[in-house]
CSV table of C-alpha atoms in Angstrom, one decimal:
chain,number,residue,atom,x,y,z
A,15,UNK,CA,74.0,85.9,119.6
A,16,UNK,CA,72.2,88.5,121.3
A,17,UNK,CA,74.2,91.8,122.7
A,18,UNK,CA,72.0,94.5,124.7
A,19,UNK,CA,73.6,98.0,125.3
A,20,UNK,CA,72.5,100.4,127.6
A,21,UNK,CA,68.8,98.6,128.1
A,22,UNK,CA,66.8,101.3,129.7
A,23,UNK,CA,63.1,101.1,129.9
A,24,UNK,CA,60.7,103.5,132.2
A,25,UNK,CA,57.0,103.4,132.7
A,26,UNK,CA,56.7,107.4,133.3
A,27,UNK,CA,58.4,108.4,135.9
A,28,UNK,CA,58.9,104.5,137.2
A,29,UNK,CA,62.4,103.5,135.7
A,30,UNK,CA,62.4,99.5,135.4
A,31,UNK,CA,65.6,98.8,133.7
A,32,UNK,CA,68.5,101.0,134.3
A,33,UNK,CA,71.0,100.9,131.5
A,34,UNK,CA,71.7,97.0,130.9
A,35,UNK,CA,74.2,95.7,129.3
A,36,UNK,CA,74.8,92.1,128.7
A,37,UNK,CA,76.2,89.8,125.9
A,38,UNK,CA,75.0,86.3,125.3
A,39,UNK,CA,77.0,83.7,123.3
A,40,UNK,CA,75.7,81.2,120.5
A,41,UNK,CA,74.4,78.0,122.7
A,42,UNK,CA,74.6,79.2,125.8
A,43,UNK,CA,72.2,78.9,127.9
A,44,UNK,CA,71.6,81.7,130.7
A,45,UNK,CA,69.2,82.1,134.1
A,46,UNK,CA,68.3,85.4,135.1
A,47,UNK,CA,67.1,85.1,139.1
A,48,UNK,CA,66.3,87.8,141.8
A,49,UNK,CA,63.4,88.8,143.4
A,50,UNK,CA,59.9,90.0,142.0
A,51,UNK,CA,60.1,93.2,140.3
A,52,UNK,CA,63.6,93.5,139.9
A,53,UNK,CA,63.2,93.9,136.0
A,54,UNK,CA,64.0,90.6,135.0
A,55,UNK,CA,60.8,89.7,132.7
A,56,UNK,CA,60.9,93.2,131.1
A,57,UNK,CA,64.6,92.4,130.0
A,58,UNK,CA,64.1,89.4,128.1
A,59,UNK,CA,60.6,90.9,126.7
A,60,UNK,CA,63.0,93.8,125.6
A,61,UNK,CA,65.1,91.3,123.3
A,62,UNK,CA,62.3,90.1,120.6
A,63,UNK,CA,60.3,94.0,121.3
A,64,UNK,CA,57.3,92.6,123.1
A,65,UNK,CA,58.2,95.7,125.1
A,66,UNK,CA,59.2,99.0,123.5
A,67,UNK,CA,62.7,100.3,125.4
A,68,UNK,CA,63.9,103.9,125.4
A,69,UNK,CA,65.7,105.0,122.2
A,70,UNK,CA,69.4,105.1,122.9
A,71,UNK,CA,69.1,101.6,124.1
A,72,UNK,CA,70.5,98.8,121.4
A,73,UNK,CA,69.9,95.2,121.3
A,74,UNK,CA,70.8,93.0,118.4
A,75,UNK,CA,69.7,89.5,118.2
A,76,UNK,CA,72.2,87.5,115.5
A,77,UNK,CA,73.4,90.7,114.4
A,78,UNK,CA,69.5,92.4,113.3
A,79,UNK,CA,68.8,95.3,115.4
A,80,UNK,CA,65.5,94.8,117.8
A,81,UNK,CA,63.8,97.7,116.6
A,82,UNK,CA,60.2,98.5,114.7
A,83,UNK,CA,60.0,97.9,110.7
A,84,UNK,CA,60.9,95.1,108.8
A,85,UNK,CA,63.5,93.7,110.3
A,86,UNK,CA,61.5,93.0,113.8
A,87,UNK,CA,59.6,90.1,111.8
A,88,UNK,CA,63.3,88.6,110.8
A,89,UNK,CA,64.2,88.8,115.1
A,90,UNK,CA,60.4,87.4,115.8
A,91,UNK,CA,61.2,84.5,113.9
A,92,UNK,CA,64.3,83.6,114.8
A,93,UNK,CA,63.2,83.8,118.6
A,94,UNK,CA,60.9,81.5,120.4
A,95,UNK,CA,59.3,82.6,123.5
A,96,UNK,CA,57.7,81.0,126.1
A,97,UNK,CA,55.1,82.6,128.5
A,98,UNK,CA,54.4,82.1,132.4
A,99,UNK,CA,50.5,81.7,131.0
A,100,UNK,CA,51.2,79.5,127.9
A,101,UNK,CA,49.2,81.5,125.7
A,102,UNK,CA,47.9,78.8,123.6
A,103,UNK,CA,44.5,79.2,120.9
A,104,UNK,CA,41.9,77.4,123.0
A,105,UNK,CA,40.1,76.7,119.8
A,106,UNK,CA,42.8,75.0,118.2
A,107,UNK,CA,43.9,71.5,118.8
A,108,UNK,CA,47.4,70.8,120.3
A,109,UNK,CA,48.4,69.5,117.2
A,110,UNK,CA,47.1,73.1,115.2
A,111,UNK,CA,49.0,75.2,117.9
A,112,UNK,CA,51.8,73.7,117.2
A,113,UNK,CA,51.7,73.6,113.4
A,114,UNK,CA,50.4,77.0,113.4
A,115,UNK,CA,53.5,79.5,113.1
A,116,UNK,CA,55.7,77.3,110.5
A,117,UNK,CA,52.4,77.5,108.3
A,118,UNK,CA,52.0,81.0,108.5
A,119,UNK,CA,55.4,82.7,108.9
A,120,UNK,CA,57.4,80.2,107.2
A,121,UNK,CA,55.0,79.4,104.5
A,122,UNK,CA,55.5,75.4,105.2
A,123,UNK,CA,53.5,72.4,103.4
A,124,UNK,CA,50.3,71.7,105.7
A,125,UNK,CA,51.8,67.7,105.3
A,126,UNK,CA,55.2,68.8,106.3
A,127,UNK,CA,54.0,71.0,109.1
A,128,UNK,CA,52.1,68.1,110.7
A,129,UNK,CA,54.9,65.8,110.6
A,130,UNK,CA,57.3,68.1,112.2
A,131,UNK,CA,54.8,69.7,115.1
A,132,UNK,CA,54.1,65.6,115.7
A,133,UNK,CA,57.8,64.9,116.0
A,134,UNK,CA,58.4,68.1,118.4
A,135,UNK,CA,55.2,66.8,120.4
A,136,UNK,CA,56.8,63.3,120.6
A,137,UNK,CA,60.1,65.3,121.5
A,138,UNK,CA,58.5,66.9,124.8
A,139,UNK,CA,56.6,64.0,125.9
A,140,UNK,CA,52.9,64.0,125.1
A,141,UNK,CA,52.5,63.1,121.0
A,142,UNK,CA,49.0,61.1,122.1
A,143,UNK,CA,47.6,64.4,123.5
A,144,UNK,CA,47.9,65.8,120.0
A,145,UNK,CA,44.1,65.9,118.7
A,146,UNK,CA,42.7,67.3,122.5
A,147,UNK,CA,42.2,71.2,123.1
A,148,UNK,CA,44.1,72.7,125.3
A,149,UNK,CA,41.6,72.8,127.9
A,150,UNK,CA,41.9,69.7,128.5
A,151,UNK,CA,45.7,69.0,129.4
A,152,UNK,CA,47.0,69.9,132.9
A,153,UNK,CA,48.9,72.9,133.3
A,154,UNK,CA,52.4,71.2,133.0
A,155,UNK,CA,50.8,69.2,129.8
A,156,UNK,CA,49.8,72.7,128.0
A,157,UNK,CA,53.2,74.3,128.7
A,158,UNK,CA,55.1,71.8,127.1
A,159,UNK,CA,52.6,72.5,124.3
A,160,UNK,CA,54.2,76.2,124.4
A,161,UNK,CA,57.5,75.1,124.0
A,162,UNK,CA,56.9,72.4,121.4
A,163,UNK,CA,55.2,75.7,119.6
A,164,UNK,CA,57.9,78.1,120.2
A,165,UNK,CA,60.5,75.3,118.7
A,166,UNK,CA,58.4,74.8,115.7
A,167,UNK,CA,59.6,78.0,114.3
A,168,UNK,CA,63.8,75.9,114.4
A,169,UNK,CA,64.7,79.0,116.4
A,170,UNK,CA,68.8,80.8,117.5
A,171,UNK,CA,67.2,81.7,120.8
A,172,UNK,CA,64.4,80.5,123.4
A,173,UNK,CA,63.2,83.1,125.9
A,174,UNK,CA,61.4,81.5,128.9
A,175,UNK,CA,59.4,84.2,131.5
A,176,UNK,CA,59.1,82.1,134.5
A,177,UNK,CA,57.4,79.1,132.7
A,178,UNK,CA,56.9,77.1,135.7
A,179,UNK,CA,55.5,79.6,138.0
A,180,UNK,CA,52.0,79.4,136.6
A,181,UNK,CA,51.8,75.6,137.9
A,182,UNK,CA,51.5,73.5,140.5
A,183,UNK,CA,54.4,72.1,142.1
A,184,UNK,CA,54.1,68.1,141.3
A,185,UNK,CA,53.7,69.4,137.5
A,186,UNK,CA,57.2,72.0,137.8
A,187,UNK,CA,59.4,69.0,137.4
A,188,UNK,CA,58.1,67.4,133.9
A,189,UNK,CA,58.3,71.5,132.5
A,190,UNK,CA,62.1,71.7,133.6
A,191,UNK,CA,62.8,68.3,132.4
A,192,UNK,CA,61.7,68.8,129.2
A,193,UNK,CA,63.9,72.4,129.5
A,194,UNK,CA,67.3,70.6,130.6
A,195,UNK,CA,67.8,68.2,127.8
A,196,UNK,CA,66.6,71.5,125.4
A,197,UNK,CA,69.7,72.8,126.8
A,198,UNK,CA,72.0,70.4,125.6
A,199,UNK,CA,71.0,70.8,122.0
A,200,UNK,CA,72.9,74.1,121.3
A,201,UNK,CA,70.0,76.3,121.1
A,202,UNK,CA,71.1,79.3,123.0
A,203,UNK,CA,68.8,79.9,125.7
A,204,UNK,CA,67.1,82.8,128.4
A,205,UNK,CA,65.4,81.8,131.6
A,206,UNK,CA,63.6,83.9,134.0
A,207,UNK,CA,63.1,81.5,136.6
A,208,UNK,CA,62.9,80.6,140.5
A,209,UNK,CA,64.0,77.7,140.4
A,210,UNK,CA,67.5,77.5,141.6
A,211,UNK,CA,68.2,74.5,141.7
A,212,UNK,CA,67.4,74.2,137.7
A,213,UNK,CA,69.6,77.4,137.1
A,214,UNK,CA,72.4,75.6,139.0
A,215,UNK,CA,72.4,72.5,137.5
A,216,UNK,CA,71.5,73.7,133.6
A,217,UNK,CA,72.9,77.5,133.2
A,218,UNK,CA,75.9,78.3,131.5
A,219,UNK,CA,75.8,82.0,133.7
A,220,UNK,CA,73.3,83.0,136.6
A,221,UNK,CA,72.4,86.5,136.5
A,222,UNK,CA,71.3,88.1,139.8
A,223,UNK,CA,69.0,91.5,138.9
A,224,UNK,CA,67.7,93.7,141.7
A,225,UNK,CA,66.0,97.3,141.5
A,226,UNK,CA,66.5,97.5,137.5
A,227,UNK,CA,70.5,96.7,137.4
A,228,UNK,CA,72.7,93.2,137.1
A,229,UNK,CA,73.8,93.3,140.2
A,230,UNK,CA,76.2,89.8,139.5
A,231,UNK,CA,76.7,87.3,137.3
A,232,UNK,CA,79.3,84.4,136.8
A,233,UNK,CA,78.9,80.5,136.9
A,234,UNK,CA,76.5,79.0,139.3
A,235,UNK,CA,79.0,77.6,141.3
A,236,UNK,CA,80.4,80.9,141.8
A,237,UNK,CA,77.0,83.0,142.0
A,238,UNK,CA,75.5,80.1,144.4
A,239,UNK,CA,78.3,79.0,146.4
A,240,UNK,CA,80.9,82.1,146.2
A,241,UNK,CA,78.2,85.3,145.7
A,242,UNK,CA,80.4,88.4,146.4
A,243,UNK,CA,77.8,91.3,146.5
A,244,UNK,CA,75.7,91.7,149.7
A,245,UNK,CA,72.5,91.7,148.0
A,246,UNK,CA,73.0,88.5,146.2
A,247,UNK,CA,74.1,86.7,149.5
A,248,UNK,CA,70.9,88.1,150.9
A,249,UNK,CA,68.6,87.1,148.4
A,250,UNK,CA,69.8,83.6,148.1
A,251,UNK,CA,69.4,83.4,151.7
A,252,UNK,CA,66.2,84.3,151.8
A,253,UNK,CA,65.5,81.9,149.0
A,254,UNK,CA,67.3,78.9,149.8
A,255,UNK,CA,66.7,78.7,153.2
A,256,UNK,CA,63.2,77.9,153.4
């Protein structure tokens, strides 16, 4: 579903990825962890070009190539993303938000649009908060709200950029909850998180980046349990002991 070949991407003379490369599967659903500033929001940013990369670098989401023109629209709408700030129109109800995309890029009946953003509100837990403003739902209410959005669109792939680190802790849980059964409906899904204990119990593969470069990735019984490079042992030691 999505393939990424020699990802490099620099900020002048800062380099932040250093020639990635990484193949994804159809429905499988994939946690990128390490430590702040290892490169692991640019990456996924990289896949549906919210961030330019360098020019011998390739990625192809369901076989389009991510790159400016035309076809970028065709990857945009085939990939749902979902910020760390939820991004959502303050001036627009929940309900509009959601409805929003499907109307505009997909061209959908205002009728049919309405019953499918009330479905996917239904879907994530909070149908009767349809009609308020964003303003006026908790944290964990409004980022539900994002992913309801980003699914309105039916998309291959869901990027998430740490979508639980924006809230507080008592509101993290109902956000992953509504993340783990999303999992189990094929979709084939990205996760920047720190939450490990979500990566372990939901990710097909756990990716450990440091400094710009995968430094391992298997399955999380392996990467959690069994890491075999130094720095991932030393990260998740940091991490998981206090």
């Amino acid at each position: 579903m999505i393939t990424i070949s020699n990802l490099k991407k620099a900020y002048g003379s800062f380099t932040v990825l250093h020639g990635i490369d990484l193949d994804i599967a159809q429905g499988e659903v994939v946690c990128v962890i390490g430590p702040s500033g290892s490169g692991k929001s640019t990456l996924i940013r990289c896949i549906n070009h919210l961030e330019a990369f360098d020019a011998d670098s390739e990625i192809t989401v369901d076989g389009i190539a991510v790159k400016p023109g035309r076809a970028l629209a065709k990857v945009r709408a085939e990939v749902g993303m979902v910020f760390q700030s939820f991004n959502l129109f303050p001036h627009m109800t929940v309900l509009r938000n959601v409805m929003l995309a499907p109307m505009r890029v997909r061209h959908t009946k205002t009728s049919d649009a309405e019953k499918y953003a009330r479905a996917l509100l239904q879907r994530v837990g909070i149908s009767e908060q349809a009609d308020k403003y964003p303003g006026q739902l908790s944290g964990g209410q409004q980022q539900r709200v994002a992913i309801a959005r980003a699914l309105a669109m039916e998309p291959k792939v869901l990027l998430f950029d740490e979508p639980t680190s924006a809230l507080d802790p008592e509101m993290v849980g109902e956000v992953l909850d509504v993340m783990k059964k999303l999992a189990g409906t094929g979709v084939t899904m990205v996760i920047v998180t720190h939450e490990m204990g979500f990566a372990r119990q939901v990710a097909d593969r756990v990716i450990f980046m440091d400094d710009g470069n995968i430094i391992e990735a298997g399955p999380p019984a392996q990467i959690f349990d069994q890491p075999v490079e130094a720095r991932t042992k030393s990260f998740l030691h940091a991490v998981l002991d206090h």
